[in-house]
PDB file of C-alpha atoms in Angstrom:
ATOM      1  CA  UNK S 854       6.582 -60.193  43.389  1.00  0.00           C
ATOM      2  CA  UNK S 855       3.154 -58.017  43.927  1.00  0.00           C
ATOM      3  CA  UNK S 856       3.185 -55.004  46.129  1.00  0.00           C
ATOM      4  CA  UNK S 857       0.695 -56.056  49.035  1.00  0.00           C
ATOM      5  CA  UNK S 858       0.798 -58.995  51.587  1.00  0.00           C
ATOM      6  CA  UNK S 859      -2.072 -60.966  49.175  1.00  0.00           C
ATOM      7  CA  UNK S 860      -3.915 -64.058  50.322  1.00  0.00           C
ATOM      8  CA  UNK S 861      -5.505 -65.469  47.415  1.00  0.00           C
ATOM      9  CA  UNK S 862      -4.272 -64.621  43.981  1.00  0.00           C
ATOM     10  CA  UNK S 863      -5.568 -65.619  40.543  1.00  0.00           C
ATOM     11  CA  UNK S 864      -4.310 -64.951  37.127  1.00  0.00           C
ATOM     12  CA  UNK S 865      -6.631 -63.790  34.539  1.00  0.00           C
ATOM     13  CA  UNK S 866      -7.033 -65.669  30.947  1.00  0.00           C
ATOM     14  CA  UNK S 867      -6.218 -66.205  28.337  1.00  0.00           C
ATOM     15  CA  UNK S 868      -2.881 -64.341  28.544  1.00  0.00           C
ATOM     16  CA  UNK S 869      -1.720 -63.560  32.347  1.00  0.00           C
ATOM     17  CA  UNK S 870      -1.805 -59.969  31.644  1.00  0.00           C
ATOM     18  CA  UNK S 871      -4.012 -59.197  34.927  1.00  0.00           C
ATOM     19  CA  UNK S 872      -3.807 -60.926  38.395  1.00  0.00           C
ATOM     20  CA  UNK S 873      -6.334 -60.471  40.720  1.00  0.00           C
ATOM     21  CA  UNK S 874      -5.525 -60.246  44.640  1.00  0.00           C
ATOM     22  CA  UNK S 875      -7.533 -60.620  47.444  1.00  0.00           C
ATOM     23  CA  UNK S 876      -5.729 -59.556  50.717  1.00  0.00           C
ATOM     24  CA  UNK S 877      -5.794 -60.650  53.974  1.00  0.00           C
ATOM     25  CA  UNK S 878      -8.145 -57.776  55.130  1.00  0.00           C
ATOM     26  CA  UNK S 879     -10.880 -59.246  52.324  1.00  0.00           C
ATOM     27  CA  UNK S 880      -9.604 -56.271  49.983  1.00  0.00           C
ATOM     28  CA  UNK S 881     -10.056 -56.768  46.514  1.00  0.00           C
ATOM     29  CA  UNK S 882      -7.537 -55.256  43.898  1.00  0.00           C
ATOM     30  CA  UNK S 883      -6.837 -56.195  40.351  1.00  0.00           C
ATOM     31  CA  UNK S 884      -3.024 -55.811  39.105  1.00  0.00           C
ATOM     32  CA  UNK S 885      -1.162 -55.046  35.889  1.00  0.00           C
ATOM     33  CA  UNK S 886       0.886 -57.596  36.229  1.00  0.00           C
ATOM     34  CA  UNK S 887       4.328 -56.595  33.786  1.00  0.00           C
ATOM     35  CA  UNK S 888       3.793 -52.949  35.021  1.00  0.00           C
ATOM     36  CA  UNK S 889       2.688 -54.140  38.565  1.00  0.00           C
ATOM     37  CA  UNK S 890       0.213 -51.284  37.912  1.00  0.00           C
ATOM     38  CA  UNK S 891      -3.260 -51.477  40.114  1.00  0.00           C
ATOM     39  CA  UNK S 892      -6.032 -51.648  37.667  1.00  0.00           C
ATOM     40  CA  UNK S 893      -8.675 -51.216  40.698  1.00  0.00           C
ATOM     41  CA  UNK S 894      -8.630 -51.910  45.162  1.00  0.00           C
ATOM     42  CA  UNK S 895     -11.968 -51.641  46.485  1.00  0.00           C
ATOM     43  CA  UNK S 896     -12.405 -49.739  49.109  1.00  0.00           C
ATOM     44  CA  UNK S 897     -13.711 -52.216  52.067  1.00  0.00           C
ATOM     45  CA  UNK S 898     -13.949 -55.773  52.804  1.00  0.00           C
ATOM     46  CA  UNK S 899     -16.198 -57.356  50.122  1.00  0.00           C
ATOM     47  CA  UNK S 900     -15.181 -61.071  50.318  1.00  0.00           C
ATOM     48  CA  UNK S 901     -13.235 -63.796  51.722  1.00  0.00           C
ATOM     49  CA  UNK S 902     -13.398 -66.269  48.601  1.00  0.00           C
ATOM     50  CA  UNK S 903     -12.348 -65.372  45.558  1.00  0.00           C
ATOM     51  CA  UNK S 904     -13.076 -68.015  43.009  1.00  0.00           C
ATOM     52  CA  UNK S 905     -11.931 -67.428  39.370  1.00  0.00           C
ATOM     53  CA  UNK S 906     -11.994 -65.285  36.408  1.00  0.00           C
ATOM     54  CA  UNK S 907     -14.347 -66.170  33.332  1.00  0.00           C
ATOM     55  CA  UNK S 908     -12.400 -67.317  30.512  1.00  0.00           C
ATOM     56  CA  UNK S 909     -12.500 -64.624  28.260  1.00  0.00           C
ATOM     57  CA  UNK S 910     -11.079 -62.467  31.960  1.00  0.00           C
ATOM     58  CA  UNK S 911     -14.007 -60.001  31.806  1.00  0.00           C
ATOM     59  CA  UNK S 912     -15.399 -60.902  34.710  1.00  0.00           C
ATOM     60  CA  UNK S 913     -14.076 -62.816  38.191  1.00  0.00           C
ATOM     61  CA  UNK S 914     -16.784 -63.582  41.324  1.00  0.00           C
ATOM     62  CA  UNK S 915     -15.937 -63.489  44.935  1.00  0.00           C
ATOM     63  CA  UNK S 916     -18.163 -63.723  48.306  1.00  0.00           C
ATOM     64  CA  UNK S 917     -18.428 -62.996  51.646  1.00  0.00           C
ATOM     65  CA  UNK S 918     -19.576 -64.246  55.232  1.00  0.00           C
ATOM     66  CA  UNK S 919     -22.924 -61.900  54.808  1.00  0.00           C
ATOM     67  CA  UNK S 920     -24.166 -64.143  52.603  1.00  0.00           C
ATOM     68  CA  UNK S 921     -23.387 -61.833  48.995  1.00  0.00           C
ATOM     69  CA  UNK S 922     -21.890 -63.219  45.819  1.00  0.00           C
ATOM     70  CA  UNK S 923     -20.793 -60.794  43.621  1.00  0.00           C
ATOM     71  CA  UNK S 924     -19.163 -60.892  40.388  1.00  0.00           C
ATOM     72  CA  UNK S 925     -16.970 -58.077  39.069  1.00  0.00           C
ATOM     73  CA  UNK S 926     -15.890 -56.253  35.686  1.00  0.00           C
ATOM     74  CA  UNK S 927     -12.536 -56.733  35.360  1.00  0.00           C
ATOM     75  CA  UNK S 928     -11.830 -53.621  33.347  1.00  0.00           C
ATOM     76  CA  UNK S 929     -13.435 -51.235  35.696  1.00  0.00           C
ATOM     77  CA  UNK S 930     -14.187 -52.599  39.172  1.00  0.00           C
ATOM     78  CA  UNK S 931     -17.875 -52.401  39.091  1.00  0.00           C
ATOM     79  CA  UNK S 932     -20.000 -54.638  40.015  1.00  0.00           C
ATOM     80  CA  UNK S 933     -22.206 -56.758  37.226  1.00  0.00           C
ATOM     81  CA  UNK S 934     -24.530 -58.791  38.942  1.00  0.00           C
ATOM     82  CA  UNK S 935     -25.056 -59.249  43.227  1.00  0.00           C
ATOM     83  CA  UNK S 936     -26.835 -63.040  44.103  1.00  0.00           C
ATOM     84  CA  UNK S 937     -28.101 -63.310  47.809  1.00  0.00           C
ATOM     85  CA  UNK S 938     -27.324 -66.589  49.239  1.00  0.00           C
ATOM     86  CA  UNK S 939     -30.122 -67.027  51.579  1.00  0.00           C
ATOM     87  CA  UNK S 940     -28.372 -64.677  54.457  1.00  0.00           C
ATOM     88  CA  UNK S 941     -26.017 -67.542  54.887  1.00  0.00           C
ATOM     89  CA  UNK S 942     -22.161 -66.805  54.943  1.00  0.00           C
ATOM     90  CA  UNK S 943     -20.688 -68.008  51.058  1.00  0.00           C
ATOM     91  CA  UNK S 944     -17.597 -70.560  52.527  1.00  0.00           C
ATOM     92  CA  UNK S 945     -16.641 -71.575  48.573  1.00  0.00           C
ATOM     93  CA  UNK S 946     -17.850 -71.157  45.231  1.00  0.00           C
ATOM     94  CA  UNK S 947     -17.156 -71.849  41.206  1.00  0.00           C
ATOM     95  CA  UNK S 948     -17.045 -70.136  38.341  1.00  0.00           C
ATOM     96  CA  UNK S 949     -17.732 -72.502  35.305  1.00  0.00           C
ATOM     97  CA  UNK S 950     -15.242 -71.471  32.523  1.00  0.00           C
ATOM     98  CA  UNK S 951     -17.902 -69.808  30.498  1.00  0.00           C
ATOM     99  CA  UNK S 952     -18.483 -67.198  33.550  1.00  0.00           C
ATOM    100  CA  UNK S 953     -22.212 -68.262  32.974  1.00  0.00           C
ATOM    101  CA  UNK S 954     -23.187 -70.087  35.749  1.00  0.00           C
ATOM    102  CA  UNK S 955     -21.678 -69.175  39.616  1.00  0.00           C
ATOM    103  CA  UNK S 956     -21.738 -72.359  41.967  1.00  0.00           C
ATOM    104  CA  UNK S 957     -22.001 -71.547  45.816  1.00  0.00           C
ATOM    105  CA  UNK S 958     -22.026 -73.598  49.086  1.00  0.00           C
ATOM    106  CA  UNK S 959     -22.905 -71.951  52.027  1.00  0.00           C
ATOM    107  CA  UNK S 960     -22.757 -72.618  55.658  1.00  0.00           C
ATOM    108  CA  UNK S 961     -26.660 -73.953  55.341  1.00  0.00           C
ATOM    109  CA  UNK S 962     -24.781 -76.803  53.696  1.00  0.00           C
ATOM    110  CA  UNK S 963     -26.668 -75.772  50.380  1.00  0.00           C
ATOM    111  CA  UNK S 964     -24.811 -76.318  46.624  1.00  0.00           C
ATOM    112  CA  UNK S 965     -26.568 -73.847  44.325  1.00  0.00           C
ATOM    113  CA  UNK S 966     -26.490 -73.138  40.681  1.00  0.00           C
ATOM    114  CA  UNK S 967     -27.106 -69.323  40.045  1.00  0.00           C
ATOM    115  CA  UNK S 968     -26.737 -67.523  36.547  1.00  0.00           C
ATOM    116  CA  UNK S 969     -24.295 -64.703  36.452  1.00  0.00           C
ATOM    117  CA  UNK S 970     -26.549 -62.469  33.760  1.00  0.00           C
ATOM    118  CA  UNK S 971     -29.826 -62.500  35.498  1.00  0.00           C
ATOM    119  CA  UNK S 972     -29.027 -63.835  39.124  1.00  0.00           C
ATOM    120  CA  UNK S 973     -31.652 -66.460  38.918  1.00  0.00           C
ATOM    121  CA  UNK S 974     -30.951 -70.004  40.434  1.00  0.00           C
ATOM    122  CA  UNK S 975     -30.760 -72.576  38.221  1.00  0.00           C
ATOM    123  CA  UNK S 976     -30.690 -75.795  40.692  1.00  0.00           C
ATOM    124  CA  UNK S 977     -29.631 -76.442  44.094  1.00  0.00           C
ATOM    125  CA  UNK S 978     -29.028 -79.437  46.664  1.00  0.00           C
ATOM    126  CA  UNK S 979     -28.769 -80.705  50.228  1.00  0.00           C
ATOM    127  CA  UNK S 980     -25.826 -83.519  49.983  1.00  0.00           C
ATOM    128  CA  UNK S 981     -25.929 -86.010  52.442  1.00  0.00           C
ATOM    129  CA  UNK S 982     -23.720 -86.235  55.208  1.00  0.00           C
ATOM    130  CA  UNK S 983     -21.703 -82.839  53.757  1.00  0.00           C
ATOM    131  CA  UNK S 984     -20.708 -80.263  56.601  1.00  0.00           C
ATOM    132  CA  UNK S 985     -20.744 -77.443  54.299  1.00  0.00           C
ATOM    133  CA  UNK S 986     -17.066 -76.734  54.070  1.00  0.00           C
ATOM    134  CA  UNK S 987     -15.346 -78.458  51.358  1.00  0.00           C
ATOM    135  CA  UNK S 988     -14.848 -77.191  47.362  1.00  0.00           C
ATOM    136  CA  UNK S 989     -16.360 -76.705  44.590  1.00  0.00           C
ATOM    137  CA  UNK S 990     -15.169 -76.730  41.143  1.00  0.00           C
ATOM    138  CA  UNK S 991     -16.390 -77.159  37.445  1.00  0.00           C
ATOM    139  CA  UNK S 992     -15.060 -79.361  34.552  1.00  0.00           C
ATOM    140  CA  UNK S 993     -14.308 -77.134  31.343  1.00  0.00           C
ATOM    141  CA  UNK S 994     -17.322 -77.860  29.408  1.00  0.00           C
ATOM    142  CA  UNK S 995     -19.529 -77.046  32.407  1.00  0.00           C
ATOM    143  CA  UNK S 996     -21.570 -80.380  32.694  1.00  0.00           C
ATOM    144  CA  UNK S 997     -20.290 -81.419  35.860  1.00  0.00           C
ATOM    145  CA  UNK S 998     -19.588 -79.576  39.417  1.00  0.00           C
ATOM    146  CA  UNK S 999     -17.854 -81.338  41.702  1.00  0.00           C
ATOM    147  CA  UNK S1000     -17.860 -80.348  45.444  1.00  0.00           C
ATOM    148  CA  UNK S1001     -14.916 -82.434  47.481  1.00  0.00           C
ATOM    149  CA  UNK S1002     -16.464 -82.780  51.261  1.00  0.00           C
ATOM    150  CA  UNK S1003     -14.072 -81.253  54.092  1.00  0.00           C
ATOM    151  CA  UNK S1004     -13.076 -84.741  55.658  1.00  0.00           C
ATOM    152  CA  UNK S1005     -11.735 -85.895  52.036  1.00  0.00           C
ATOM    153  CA  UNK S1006     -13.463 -89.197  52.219  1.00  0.00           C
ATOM    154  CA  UNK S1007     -15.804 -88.218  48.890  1.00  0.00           C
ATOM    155  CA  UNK S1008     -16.058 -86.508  45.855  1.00  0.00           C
ATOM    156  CA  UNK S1009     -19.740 -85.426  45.070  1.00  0.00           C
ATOM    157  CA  UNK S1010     -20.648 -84.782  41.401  1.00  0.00           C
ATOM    158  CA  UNK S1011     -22.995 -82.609  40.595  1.00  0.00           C
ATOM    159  CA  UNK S1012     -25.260 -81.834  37.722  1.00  0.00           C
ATOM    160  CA  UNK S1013     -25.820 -78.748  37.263  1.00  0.00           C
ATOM    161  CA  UNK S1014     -28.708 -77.963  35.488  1.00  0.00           C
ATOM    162  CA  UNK S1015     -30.526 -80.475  37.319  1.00  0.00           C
ATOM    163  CA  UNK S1016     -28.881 -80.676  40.745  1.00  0.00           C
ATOM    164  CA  UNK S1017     -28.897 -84.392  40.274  1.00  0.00           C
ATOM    165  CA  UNK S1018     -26.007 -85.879  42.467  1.00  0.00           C
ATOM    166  CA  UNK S1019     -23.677 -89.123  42.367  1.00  0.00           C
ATOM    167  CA  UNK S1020     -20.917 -90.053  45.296  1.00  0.00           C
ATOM    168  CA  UNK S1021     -17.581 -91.843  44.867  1.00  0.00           C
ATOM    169  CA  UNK S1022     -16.487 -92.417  48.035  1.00  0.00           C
ATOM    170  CA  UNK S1023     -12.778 -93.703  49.371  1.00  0.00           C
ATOM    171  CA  UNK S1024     -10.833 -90.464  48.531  1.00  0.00           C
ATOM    172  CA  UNK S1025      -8.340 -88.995  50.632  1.00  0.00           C
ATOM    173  CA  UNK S1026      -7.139 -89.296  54.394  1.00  0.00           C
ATOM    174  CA  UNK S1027      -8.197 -85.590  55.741  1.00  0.00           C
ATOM    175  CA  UNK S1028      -8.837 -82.887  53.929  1.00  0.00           C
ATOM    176  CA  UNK S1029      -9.290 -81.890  49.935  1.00  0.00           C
ATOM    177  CA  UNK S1030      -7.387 -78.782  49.178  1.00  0.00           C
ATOM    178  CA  UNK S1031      -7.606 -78.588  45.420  1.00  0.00           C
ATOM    179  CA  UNK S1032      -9.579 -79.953  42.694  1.00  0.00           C
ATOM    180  CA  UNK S1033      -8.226 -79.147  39.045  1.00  0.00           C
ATOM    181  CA  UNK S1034      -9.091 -79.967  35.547  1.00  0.00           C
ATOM    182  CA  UNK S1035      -7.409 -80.503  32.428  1.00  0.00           C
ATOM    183  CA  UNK S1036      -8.170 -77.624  30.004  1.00  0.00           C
ATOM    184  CA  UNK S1037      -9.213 -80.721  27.665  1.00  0.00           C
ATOM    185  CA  UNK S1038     -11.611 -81.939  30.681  1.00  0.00           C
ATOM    186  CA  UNK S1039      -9.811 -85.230  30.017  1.00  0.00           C
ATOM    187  CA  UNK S1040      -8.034 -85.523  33.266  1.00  0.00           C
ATOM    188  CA  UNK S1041      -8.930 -84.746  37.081  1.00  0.00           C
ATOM    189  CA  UNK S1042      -6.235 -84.328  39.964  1.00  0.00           C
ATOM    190  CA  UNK S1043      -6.896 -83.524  43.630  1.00  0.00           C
ATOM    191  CA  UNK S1044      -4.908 -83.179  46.399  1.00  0.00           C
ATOM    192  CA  UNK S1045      -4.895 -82.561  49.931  1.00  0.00           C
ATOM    193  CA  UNK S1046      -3.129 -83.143  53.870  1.00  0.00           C
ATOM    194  CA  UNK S1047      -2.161 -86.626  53.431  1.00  0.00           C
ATOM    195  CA  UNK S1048       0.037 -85.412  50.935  1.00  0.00           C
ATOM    196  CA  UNK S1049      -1.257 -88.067  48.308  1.00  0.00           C
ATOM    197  CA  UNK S1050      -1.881 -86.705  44.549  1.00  0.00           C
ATOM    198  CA  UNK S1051      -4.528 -88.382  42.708  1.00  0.00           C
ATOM    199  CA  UNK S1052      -4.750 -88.240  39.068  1.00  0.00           C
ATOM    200  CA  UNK S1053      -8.690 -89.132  37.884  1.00  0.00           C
ATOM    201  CA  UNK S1054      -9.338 -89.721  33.776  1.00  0.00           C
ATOM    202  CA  UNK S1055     -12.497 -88.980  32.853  1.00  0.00           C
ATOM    203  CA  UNK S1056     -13.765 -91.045  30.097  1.00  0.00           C
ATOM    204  CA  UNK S1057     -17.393 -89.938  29.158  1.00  0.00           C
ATOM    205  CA  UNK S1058     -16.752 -87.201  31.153  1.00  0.00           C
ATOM    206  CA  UNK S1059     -17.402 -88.804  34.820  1.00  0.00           C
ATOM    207  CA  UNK S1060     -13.825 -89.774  37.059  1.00  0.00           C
ATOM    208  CA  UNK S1061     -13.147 -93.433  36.503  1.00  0.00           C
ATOM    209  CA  UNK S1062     -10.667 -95.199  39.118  1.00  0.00           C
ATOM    210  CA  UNK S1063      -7.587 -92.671  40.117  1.00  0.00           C
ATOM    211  CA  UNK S1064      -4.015 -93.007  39.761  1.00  0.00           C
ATOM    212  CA  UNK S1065      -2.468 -92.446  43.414  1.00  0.00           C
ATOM    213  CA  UNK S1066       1.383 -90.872  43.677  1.00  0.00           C
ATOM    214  CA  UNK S1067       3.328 -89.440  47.021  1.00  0.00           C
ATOM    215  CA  UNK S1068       6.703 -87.328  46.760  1.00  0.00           C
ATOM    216  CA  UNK S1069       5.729 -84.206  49.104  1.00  0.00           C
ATOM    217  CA  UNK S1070       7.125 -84.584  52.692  1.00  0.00           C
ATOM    218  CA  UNK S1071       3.819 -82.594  54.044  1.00  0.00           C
ATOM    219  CA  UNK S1072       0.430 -81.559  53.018  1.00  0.00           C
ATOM    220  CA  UNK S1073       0.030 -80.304  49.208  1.00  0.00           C
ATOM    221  CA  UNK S1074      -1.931 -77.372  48.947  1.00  0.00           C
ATOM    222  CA  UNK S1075      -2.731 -76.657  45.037  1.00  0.00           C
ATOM    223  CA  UNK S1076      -2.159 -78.295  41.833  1.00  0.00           C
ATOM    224  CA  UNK S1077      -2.621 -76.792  38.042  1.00  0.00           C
ATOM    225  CA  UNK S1078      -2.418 -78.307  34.775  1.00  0.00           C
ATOM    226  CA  UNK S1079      -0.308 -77.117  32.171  1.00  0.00           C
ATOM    227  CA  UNK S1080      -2.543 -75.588  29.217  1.00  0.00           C
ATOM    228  CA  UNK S1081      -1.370 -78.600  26.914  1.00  0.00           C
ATOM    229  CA  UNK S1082      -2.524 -80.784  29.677  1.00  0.00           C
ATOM    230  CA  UNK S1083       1.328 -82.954  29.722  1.00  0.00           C
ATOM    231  CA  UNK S1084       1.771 -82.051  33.024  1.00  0.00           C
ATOM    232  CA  UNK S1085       1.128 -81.694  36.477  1.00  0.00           C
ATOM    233  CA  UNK S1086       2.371 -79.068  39.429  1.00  0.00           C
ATOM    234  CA  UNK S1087       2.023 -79.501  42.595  1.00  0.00           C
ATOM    235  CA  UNK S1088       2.737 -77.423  45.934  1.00  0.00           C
ATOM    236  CA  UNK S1089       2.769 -77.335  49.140  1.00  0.00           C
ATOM    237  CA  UNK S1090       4.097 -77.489  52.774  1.00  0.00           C
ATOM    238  CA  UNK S1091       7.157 -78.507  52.337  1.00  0.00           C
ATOM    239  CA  UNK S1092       7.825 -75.730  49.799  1.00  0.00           C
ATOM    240  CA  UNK S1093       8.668 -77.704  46.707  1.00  0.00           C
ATOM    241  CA  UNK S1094       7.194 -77.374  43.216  1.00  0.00           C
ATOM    242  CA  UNK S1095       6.721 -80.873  41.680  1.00  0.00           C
ATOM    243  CA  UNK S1096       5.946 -81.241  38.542  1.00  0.00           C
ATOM    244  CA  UNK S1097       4.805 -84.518  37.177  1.00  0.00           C
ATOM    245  CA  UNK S1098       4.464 -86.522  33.538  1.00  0.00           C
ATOM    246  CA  UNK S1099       0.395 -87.138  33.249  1.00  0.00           C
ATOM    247  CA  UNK S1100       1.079 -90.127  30.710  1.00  0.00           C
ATOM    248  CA  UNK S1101       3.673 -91.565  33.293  1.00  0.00           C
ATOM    249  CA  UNK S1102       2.495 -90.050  36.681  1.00  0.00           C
ATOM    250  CA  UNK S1103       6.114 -89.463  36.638  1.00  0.00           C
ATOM    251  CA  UNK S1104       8.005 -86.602  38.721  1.00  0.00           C
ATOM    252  CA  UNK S1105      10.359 -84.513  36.170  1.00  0.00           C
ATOM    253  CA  UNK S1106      11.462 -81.647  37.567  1.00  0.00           C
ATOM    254  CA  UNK S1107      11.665 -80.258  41.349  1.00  0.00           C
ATOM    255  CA  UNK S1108      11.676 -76.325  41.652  1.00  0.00           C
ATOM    256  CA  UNK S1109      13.017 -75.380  45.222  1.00  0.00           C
ATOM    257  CA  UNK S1110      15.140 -72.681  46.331  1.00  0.00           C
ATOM    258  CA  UNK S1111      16.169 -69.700  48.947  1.00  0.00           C
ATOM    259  CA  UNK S1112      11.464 -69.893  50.046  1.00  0.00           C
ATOM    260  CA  UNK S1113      12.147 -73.568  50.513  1.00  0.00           C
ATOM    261  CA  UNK S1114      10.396 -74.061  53.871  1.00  0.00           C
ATOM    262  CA  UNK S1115       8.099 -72.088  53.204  1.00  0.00           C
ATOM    263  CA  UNK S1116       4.508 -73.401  52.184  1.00  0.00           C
ATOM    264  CA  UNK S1117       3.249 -72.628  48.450  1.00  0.00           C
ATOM    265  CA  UNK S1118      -0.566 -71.969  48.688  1.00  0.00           C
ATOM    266  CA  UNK S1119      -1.075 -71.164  44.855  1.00  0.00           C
ATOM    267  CA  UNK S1120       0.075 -72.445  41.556  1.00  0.00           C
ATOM    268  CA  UNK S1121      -1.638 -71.244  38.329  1.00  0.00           C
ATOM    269  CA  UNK S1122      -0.412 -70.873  34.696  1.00  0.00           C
ATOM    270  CA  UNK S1123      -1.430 -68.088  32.274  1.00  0.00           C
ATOM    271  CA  UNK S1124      -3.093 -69.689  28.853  1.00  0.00           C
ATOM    272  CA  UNK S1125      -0.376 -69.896  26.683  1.00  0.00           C
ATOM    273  CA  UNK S1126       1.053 -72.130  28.865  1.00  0.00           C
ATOM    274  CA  UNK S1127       4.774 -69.510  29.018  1.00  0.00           C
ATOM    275  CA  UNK S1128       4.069 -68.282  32.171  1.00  0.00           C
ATOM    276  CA  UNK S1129       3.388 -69.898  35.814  1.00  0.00           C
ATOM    277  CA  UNK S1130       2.823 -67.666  38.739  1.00  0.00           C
ATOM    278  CA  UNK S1131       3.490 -69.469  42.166  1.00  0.00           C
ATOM    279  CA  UNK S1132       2.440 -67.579  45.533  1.00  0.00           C
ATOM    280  CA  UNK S1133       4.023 -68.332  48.879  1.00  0.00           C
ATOM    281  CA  UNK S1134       2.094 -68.687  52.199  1.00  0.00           C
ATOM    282  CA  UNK S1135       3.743 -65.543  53.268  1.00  0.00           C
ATOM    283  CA  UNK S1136       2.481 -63.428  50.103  1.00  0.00           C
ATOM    284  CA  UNK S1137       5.256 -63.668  48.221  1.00  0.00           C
ATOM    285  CA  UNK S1138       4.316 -64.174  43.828  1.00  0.00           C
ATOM    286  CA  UNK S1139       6.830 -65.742  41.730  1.00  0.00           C
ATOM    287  CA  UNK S1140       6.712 -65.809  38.003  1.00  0.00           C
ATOM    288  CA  UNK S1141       8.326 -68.793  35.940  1.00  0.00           C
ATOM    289  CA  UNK S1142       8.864 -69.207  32.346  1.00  0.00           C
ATOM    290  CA  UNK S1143       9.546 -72.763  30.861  1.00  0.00           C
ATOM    291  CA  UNK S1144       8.008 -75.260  33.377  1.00  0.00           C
ATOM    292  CA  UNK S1145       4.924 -75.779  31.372  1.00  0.00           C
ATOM    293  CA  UNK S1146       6.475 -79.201  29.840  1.00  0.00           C
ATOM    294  CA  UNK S1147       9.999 -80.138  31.215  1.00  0.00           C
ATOM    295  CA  UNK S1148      12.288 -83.361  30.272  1.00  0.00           C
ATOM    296  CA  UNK S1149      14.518 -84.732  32.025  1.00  0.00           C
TER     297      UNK S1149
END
């Protein structure tokens, strides 16, 4: 486990040596995370949502209720580039893989594109009917956002160098809380309070008809794909880590023990696909070798 009481953690690719921590007083420290050595803590509150590394880990973006989007250098702390959201408070944002482009949705109920090197917006968009608190979250190659409204009853795609939106409506009963990709981009999962996991393909790159599967007794909270893109963790109220067979949407393994009870908020694996870190609602980080693709 990791020193402080953390609230939203993220591990840094491609090789989990980093995790970055935001606690629960918006604090934001980076950790070594063998040596459990802090790398940097800033000093005040600077966010509320943290939202991802870019994939070579130089860099990782968080934002705050003052309407500020900053994104960070990893090695040192400092701040690379600051984007002004209008004054409005940031509630999510997205980091495309690249670290290239920052997506942010603010309370105006605006989506907006903004480039991480220069700070100039790209594209942005009003979506219909959206009550500016759901997700946001990039495929891998960066060609699609997709922002999950609050109520869970659509997924918006988003282009994003045009802002050009489509709708697929008839998602989930209450509440989206996680939308993940496939490192391929071949696959989509989300999952949220009706405790109903729905696996997407995405043939030409846009989600065709899902795959629905239940197994958690309560609300699932996070999902990840293993690097190889085989399988499929889950987590969430009921304290359980499921992990299911894409080709089979197939449960294979159940990870429970002593924290059964209580709630896993975060599941993430490093690149290599040998480590998994797993965060308790309480705080509490777990590391796990050899879950990446189990058999029965």
């Amino acid at each position: 486990t990791l020193p402080p009481p953390l609230g939203n953690i993220l591990l840094s690719p491609p090789d989990g040596k980093f995790c970055a921590a935001m606690d629960r007083s918006g604090r934001l420290s980076l950790w070594e995370v063998l040596s459990r050595r802090p790398v940097f803590t800033t000093d005040t509150r600077v966010a509320y949502t943290l939202t991802g590394y870019s994939s070579d880990g130089r860099c990782l973006a968080a934002g705050n209720e003052n309407g500020r989007a900053a994104v960070y250098d990893t090695a040192t702390g400092r701040v690379l580039r600051t984007i002004a959201v209008k004054g409005y408070s940031v509630l999510s944002m997205a980091l495309s893989s690249g670290g290239e482009w920052l997506a942010t949705n603010d309370s105006s109920g605006a989506v907006e594109v903004w480039r991480t090197d220069t700070g100039e917006r790209v594209s942005g968009c009003l979506i219909p009917e959206w009550d500016g608190a759901g997700l946001l979250t990039f495929a891998p190659n960066g060609k699609i956002l997709v922002a999950a409204s609050a109520d869970g009853s659509a997924l918006h795609i988003i282009r994003p160098r045009t802002g050009q939106i489509s709708t697929l409506r008839g998602g989930h009963n209450g509440r989206i809380n996680d939308v993940v990709f496939s490192n391929d981009g071949g696959h989509m999962a989300t999952v949220g309070l009706d405790a109903v996991i729905r696996l997407w393909s995405l043939p030409n790159g846009l989600p065709a008809q899902p795959r629905t599967v239940s197994g958690h007794t309560g609300a699932i909270y996070t999902a990840t794909f293993s690097p190889d893109g085989k399988s499929l963790l889950t987590g969430g109220y009921d304290g359980v880590i499921r992990v299911w067979d894409v080709a089979t949407f197939q449960e294979v393994l159940a990870l429970s023990g002593r924290w059964k009870r209580r709630p896993i908020s975060s599941l993430q694996f490093d690149r290599s696909g040998a480590t998994m870190l797993s965060t308790d609602a309480d705080g509490t980080t777990r590391f796990w070798n050899g879950v990446a693709t189990p058999r029965k």
